PDB file of C-alpha atoms in Angstrom:
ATOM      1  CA  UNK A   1       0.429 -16.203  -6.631  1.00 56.00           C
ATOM      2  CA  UNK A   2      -2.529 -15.520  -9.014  1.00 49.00           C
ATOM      3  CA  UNK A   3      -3.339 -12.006  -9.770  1.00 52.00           C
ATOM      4  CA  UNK A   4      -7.007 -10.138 -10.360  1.00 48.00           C
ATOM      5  CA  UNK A   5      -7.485  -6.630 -11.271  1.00 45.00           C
ATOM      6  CA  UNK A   6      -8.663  -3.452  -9.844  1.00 42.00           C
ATOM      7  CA  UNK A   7      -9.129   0.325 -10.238  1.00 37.00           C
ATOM      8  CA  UNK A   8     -10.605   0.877  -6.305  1.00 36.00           C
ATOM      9  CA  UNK A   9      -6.738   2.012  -4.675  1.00 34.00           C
ATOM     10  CA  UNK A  10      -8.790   3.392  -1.681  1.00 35.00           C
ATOM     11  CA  UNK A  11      -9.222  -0.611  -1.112  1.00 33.00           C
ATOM     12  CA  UNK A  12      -5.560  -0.784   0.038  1.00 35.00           C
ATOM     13  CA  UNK A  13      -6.357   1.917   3.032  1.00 41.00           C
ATOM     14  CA  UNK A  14      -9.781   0.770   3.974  1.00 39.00           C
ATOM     15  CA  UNK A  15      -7.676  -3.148   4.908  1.00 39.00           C
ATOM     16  CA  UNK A  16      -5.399  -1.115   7.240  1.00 40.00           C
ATOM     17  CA  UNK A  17      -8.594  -0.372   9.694  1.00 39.00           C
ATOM     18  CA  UNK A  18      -8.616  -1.540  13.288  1.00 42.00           C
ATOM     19  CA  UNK A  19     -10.998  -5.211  13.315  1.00 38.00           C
ATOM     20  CA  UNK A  20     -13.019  -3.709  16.192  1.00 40.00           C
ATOM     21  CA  UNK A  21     -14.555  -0.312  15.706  1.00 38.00           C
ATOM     22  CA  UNK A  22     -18.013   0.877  16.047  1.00 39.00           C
ATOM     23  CA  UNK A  23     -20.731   0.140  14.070  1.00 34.00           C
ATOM     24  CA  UNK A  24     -20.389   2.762  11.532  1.00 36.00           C
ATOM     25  CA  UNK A  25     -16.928   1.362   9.376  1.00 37.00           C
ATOM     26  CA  UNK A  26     -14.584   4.199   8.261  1.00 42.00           C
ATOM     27  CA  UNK A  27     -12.876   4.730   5.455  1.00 46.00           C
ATOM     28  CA  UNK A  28      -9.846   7.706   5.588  1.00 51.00           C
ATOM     29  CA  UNK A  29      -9.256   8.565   1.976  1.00 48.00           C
ATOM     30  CA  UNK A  30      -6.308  10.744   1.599  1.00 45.00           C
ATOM     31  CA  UNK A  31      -6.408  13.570  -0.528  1.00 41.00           C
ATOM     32  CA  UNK A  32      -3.626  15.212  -2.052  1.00 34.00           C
ATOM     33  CA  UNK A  33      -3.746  18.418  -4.349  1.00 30.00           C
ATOM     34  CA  UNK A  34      -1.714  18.542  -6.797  1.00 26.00           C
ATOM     35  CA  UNK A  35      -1.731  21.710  -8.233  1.00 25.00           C
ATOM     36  CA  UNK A  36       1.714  22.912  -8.655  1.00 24.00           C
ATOM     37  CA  UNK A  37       2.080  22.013  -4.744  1.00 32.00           C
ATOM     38  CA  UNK A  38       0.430  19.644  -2.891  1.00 64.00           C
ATOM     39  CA  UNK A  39      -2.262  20.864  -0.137  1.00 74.00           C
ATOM     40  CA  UNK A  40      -2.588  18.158   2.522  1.00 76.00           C
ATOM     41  CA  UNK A  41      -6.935  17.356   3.322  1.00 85.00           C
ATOM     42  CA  UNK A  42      -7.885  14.433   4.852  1.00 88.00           C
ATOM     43  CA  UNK A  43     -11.663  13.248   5.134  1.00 85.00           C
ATOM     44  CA  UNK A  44     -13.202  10.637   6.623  1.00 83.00           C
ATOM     45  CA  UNK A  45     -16.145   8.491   4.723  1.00 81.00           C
ATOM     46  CA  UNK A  46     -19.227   6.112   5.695  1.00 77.00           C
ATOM     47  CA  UNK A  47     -18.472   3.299   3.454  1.00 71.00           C
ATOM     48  CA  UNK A  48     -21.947   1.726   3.465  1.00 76.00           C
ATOM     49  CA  UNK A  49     -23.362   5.034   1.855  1.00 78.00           C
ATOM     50  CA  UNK A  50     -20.259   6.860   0.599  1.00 77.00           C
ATOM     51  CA  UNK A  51     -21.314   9.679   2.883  1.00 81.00           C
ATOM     52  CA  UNK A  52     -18.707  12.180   3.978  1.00 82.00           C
ATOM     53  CA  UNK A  53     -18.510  12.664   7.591  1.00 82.00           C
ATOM     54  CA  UNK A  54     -15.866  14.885   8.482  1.00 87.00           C
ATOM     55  CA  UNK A  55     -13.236  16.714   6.616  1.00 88.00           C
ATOM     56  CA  UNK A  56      -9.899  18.441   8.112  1.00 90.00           C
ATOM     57  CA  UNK A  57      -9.220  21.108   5.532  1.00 89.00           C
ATOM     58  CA  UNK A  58      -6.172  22.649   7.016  1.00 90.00           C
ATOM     59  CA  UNK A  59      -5.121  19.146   9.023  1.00 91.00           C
ATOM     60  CA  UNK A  60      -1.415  19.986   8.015  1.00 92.00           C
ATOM     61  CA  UNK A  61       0.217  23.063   6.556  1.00 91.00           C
ATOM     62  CA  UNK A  62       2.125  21.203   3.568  1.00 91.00           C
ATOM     63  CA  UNK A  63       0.792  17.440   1.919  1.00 91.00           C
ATOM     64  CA  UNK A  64      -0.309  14.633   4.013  1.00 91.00           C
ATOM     65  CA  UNK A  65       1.395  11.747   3.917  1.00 91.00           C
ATOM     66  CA  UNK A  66      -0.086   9.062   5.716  1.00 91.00           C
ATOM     67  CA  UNK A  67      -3.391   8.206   8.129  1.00 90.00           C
ATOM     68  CA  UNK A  68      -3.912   5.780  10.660  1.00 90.00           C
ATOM     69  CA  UNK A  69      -7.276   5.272  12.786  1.00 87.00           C
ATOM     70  CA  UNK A  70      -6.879   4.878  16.707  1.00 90.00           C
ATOM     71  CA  UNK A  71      -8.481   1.464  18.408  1.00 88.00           C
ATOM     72  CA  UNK A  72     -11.462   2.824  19.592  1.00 88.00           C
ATOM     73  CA  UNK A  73     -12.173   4.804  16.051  1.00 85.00           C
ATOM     74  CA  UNK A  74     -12.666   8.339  17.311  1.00 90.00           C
ATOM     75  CA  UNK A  75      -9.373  10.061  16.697  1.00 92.00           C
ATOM     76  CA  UNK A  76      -6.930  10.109  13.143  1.00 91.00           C
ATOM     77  CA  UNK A  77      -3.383  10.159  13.593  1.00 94.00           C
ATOM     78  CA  UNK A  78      -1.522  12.131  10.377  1.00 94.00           C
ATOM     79  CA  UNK A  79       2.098  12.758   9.350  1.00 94.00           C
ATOM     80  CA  UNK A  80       3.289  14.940   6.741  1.00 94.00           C
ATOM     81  CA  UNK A  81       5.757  16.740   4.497  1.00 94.00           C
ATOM     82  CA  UNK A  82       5.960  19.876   7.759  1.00 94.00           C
ATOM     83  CA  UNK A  83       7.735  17.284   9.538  1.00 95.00           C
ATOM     84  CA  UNK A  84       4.727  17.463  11.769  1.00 96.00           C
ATOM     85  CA  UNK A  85       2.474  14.464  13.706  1.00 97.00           C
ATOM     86  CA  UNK A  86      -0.495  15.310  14.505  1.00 97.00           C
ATOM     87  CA  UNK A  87      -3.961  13.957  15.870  1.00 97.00           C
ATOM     88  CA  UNK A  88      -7.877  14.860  14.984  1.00 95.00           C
ATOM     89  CA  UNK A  89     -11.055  14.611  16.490  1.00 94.00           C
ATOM     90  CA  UNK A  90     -13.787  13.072  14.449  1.00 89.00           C
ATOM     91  CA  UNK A  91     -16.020  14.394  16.755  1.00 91.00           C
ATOM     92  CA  UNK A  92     -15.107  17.867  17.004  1.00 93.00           C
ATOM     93  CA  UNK A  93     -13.159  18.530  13.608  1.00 91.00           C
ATOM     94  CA  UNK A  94     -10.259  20.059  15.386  1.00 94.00           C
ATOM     95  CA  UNK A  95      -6.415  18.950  15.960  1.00 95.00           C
ATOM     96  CA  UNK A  96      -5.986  17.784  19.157  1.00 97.00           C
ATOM     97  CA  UNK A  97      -2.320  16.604  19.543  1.00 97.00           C
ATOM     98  CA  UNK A  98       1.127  17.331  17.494  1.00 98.00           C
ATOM     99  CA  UNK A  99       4.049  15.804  17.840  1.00 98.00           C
ATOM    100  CA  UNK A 100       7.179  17.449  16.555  1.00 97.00           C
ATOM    101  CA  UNK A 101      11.315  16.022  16.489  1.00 97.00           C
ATOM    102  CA  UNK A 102      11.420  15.393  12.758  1.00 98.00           C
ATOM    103  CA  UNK A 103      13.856  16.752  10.514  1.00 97.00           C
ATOM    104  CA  UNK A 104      12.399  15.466   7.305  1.00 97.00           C
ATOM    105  CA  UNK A 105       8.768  14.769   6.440  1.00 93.00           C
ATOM    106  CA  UNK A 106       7.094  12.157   7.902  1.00 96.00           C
ATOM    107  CA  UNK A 107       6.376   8.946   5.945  1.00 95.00           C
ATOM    108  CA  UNK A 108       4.612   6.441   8.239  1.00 96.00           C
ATOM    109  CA  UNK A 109       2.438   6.073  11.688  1.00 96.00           C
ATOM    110  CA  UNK A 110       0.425   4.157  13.928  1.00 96.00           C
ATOM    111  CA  UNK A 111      -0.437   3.643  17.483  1.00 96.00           C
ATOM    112  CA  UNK A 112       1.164   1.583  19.779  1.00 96.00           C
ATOM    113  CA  UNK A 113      -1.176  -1.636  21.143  1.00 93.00           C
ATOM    114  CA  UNK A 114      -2.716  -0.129  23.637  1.00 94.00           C
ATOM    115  CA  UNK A 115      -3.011   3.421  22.189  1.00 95.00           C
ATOM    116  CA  UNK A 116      -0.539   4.577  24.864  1.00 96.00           C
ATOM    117  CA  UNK A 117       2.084   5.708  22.352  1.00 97.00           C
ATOM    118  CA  UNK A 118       2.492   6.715  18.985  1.00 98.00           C
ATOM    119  CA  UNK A 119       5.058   5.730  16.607  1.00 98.00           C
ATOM    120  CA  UNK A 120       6.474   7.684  13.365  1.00 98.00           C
ATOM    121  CA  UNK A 121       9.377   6.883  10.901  1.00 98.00           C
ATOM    122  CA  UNK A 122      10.513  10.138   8.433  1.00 97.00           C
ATOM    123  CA  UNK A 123      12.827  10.613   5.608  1.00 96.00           C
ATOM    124  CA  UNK A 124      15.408  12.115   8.287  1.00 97.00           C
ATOM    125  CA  UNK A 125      15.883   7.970   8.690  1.00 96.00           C
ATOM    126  CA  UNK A 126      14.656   8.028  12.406  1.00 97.00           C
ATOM    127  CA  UNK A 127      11.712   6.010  13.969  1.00 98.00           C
ATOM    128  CA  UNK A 128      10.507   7.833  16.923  1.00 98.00           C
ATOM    129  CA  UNK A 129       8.611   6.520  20.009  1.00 98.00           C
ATOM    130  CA  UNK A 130       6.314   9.536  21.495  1.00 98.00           C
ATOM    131  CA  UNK A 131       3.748   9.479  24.499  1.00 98.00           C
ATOM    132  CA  UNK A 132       0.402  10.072  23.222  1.00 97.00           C
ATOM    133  CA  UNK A 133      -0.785  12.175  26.206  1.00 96.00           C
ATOM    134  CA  UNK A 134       2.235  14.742  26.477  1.00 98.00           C
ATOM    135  CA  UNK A 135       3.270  14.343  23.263  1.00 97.00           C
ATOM    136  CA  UNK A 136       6.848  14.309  24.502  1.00 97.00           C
ATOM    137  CA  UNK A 137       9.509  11.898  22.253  1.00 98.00           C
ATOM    138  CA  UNK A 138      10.212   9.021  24.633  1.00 97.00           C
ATOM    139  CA  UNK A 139      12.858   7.179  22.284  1.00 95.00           C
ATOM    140  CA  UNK A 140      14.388   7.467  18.571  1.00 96.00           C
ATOM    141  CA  UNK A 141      16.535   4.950  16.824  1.00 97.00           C
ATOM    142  CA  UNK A 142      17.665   4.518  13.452  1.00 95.00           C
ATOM    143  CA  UNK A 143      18.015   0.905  11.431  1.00 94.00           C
ATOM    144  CA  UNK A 144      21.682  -0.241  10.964  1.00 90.00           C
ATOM    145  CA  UNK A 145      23.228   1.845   8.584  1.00 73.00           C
ATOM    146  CA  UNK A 146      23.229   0.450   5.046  1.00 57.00           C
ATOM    147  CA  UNK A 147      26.674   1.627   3.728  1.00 51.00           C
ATOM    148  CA  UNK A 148      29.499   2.992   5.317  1.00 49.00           C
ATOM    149  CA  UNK A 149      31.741   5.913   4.944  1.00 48.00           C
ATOM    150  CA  UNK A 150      30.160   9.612   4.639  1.00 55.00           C
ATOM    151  CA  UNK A 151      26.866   7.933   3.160  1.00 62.00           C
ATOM    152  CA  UNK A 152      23.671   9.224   4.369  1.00 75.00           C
ATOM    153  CA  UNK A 153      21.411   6.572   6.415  1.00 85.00           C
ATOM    154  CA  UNK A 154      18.555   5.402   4.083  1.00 92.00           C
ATOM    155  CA  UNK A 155      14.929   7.494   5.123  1.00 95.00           C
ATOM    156  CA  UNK A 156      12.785   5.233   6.388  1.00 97.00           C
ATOM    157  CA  UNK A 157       8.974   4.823   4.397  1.00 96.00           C
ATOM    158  CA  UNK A 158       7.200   1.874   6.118  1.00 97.00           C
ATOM    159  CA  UNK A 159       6.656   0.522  10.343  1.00 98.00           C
ATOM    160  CA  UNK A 160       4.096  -1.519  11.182  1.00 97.00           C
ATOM    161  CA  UNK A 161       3.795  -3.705  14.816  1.00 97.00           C
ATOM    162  CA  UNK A 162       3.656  -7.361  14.554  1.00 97.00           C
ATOM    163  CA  UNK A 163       0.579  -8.563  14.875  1.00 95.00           C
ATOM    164  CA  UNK A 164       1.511 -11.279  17.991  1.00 95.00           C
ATOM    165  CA  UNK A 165       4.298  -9.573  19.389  1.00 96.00           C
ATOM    166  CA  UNK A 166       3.193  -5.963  19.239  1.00 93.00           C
ATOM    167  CA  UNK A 167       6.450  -4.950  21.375  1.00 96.00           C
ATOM    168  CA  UNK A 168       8.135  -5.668  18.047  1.00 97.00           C
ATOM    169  CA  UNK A 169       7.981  -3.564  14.966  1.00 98.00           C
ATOM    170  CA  UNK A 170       9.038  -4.226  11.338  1.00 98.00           C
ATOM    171  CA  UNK A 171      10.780  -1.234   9.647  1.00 98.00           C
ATOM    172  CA  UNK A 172      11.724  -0.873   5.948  1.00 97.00           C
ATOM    173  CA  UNK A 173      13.547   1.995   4.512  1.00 95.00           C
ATOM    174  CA  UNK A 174      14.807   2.985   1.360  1.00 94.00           C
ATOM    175  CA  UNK A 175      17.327   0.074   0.594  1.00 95.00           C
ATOM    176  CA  UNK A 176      17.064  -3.966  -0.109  1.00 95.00           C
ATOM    177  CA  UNK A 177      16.419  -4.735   3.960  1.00 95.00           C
ATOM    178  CA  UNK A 178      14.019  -4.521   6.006  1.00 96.00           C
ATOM    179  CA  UNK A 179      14.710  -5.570   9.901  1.00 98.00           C
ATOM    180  CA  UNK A 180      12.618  -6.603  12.661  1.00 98.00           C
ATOM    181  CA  UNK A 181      13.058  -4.472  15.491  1.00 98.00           C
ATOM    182  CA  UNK A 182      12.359  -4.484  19.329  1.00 97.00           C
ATOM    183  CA  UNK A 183      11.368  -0.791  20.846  1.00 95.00           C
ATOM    184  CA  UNK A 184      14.698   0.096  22.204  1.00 95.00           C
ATOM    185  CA  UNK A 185      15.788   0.220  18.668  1.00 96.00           C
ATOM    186  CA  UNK A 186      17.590  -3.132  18.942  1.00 97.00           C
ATOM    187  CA  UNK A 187      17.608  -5.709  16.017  1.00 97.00           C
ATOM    188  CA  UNK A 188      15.884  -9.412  16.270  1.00 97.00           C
ATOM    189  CA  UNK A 189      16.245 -10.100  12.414  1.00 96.00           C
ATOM    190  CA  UNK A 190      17.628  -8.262   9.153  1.00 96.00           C
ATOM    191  CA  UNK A 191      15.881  -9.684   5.905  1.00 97.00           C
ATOM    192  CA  UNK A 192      17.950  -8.261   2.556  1.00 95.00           C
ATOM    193  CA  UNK A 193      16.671  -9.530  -0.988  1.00 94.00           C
ATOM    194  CA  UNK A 194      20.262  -9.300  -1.952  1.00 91.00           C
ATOM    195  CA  UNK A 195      20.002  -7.222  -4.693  1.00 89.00           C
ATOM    196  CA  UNK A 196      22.493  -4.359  -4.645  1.00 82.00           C
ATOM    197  CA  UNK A 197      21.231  -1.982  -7.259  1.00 87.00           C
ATOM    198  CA  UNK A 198      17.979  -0.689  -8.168  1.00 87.00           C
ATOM    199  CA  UNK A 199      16.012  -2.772  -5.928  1.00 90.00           C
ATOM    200  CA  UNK A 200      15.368  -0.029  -3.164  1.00 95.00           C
ATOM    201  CA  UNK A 201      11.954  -1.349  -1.710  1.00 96.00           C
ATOM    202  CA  UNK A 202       9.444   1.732  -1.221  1.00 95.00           C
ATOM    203  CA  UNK A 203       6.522  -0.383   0.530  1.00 96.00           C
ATOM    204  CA  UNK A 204       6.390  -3.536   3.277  1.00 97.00           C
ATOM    205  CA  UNK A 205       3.528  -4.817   4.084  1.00 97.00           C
ATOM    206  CA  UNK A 206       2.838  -7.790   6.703  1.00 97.00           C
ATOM    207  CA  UNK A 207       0.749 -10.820   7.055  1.00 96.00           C
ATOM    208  CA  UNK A 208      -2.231 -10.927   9.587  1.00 95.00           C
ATOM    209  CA  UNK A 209       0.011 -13.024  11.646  1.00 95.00           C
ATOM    210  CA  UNK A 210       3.092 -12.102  10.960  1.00 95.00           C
ATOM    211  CA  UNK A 211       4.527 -14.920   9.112  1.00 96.00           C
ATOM    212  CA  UNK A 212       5.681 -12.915   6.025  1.00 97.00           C
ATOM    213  CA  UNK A 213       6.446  -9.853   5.555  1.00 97.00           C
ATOM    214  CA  UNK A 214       6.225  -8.301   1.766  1.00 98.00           C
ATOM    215  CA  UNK A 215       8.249  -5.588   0.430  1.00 97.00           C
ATOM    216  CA  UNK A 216       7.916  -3.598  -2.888  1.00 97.00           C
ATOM    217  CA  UNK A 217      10.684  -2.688  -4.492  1.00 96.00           C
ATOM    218  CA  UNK A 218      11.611   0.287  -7.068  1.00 94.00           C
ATOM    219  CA  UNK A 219      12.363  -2.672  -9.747  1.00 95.00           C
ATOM    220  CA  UNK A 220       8.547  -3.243  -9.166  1.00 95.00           C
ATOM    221  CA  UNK A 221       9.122  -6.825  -8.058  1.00 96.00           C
ATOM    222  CA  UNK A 222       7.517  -7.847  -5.095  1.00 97.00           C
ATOM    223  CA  UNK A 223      10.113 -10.182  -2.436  1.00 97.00           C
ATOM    224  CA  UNK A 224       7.819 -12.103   0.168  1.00 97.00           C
ATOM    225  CA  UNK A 225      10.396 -12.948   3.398  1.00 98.00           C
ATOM    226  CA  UNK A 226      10.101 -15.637   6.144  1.00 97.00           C
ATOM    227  CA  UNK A 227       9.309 -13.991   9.370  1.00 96.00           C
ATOM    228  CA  UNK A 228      10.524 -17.348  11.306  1.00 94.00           C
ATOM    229  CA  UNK A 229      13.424 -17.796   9.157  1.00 94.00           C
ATOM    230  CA  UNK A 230      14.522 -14.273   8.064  1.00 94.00           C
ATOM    231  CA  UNK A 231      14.986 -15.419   4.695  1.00 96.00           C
ATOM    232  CA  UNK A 232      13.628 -14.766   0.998  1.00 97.00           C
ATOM    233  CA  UNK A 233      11.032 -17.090  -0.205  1.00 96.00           C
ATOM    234  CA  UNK A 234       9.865 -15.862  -3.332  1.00 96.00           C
ATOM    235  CA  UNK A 235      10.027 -12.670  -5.807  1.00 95.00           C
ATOM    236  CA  UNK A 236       7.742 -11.607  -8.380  1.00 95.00           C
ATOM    237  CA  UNK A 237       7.194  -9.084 -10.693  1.00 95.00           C
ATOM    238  CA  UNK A 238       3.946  -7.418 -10.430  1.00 95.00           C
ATOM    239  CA  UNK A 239       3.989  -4.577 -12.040  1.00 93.00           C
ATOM    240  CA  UNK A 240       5.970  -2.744 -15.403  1.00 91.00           C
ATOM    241  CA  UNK A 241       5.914   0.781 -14.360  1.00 87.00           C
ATOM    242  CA  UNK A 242       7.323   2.509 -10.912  1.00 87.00           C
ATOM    243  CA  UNK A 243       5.800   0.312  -7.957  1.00 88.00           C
ATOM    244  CA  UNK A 244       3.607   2.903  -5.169  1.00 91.00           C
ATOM    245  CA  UNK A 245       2.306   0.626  -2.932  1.00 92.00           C
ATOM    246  CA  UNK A 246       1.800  -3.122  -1.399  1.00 94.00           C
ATOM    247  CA  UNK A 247      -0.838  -3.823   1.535  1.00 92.00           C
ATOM    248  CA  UNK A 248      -2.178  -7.305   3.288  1.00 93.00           C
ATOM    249  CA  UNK A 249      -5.804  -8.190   3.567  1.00 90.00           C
ATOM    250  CA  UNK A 250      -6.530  -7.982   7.399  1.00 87.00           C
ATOM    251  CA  UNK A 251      -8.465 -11.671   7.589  1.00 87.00           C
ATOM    252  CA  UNK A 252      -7.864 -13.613   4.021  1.00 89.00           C
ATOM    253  CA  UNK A 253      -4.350 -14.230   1.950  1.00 90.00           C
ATOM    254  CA  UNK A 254      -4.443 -10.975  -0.081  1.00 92.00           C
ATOM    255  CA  UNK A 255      -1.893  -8.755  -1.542  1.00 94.00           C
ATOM    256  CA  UNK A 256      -2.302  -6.048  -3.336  1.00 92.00           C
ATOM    257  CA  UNK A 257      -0.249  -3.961  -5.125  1.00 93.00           C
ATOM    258  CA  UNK A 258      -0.428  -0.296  -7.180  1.00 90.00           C
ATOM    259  CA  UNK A 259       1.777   1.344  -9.725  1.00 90.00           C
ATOM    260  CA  UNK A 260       1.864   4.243 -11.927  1.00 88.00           C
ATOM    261  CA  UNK A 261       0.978   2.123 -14.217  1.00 84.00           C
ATOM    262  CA  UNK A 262      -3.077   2.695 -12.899  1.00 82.00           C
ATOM    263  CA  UNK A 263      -4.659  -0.218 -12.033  1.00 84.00           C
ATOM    264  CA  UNK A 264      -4.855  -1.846  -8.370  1.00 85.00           C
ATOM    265  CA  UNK A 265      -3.535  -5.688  -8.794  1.00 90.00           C
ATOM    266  CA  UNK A 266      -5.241  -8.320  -6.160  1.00 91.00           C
ATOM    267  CA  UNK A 267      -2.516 -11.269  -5.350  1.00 92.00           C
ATOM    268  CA  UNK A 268      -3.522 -14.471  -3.955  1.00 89.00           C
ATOM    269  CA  UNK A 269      -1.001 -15.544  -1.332  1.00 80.00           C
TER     270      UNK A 269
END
């Protein structure tokens, strides 16, 4: 891989937009407050003139933690540290939906492929299937358990659909493995890096057509797996400080990466 720099992290959210929306692009920047606590606002941005469009000042009681657009571009789907899902109207300004079932705070959505359901994973280690209508949990399941005995399951940070088989869903939490689920909860393929200590991953990204999957671990090293295979391919570090964050380019072999370090790092593929 060959690496340029950035300092643009919005970048990373702005690839994670649906292909098709209408002709105004969006950009959701999160914002979180940190002053002593964090204070959850999410706004929404034109990114041809950096105009604001809509802000949700009180979208969740405690600090957002992740965004996701629906298809069609008119609604944002939230999580957050209240345990809470929930779902705005660009349009009107106003919450329209919440889903609640979590125990822990919420660490990663997104829609379904049709926009029928909605799909959260949370720190309480769960991934939970909800209709996006009535709001009501249709299914939860948890990844096999990474230890045994009296040790808590793992919370789970990343899901994302595969892009050709969106009945499947890849879901990382907070070990070395990351597994390849169907949406009954049931396994098709366990990738592990292998490493047993300090090599937790805290981000997953995948490939535009799901032929690798990425995952960044707390070592900062970045393990690229075999979809087809279910093996690992090739590790890298990318950055020297605590790893945040990996995302895929929608359309070209991109990778990019952030770290407390600062700067945004752009990998070539």
């Amino acid at each position: 891989m060959q690496c340029c720099c950035g300092t643009l992290p919005f970048c990373v959210l702005m690839w994670m937009l649906p292909r098709r929306l209408p002709l105004t692009v969006l950009l959701l920047l999160l914002l979180l407050l940190r002053a002593g606590s964090l204070d959850g606002k999410i706004k929404v941005w034109r990114i041809s003139s950096g105009q604001c469009l809509r802000r949700f000042d009180h979208a969740h009681s405690q600090g957002v933690t992740c965004v996701a657009l629906s298809r069609d571009g008119t609604q944002v789907l939230s999580g957050s540290y209240d345990g809470s899902v929930r779902v705005h109207g660009l349009k009107s300004g106003k919450m329209l939906k919440e889903f609640r079932g979590h125990t822990s705070y919420v660490q990663d959505v997104c829609y379904n492929a049709d926009g029928s359901h909605v799909i959260s994973c949370s720190s309480d280690a769960t991934v939970r299937i909800w209709d996006a209508k009535t709001c009501e949990q249709l299914h939860g399941f948890r990844p096999p358990a990474a230890g045994g005995g009296d040790k808590e399951d793992p919370g789970i940070h990343s899901i994302q659909l595969h892009p050709l088989h969106p009945e499947q869903i890849f879901v990382s939490n907070q070990s070395s493995s990351l597994y390849l689920m169907n949406m009954s909860g049931q396994v098709i393929k366990a990738m592990q890096s292998g490493k047993r200590e300090g090599g937790d991953f805290r981000a997953m990204a995948v490939s535009p057509r799901g032929e690798w999957v990425y995952a960044l671990g707390e070592d900062s090293v970045l393990y690229c797996f075999s979809t087809a295979a279910g093996k690992l391919e090739h590790i890298m570090q990318v950055h020297e400080k605590e790893a945040i964050g990996v995302a895929h380019h929608p359309h070209r072999n991109l990778v990019a990466t952030y770290a407390q370090e600062g700067p945004l790092f752009l990998w070539k593929a």
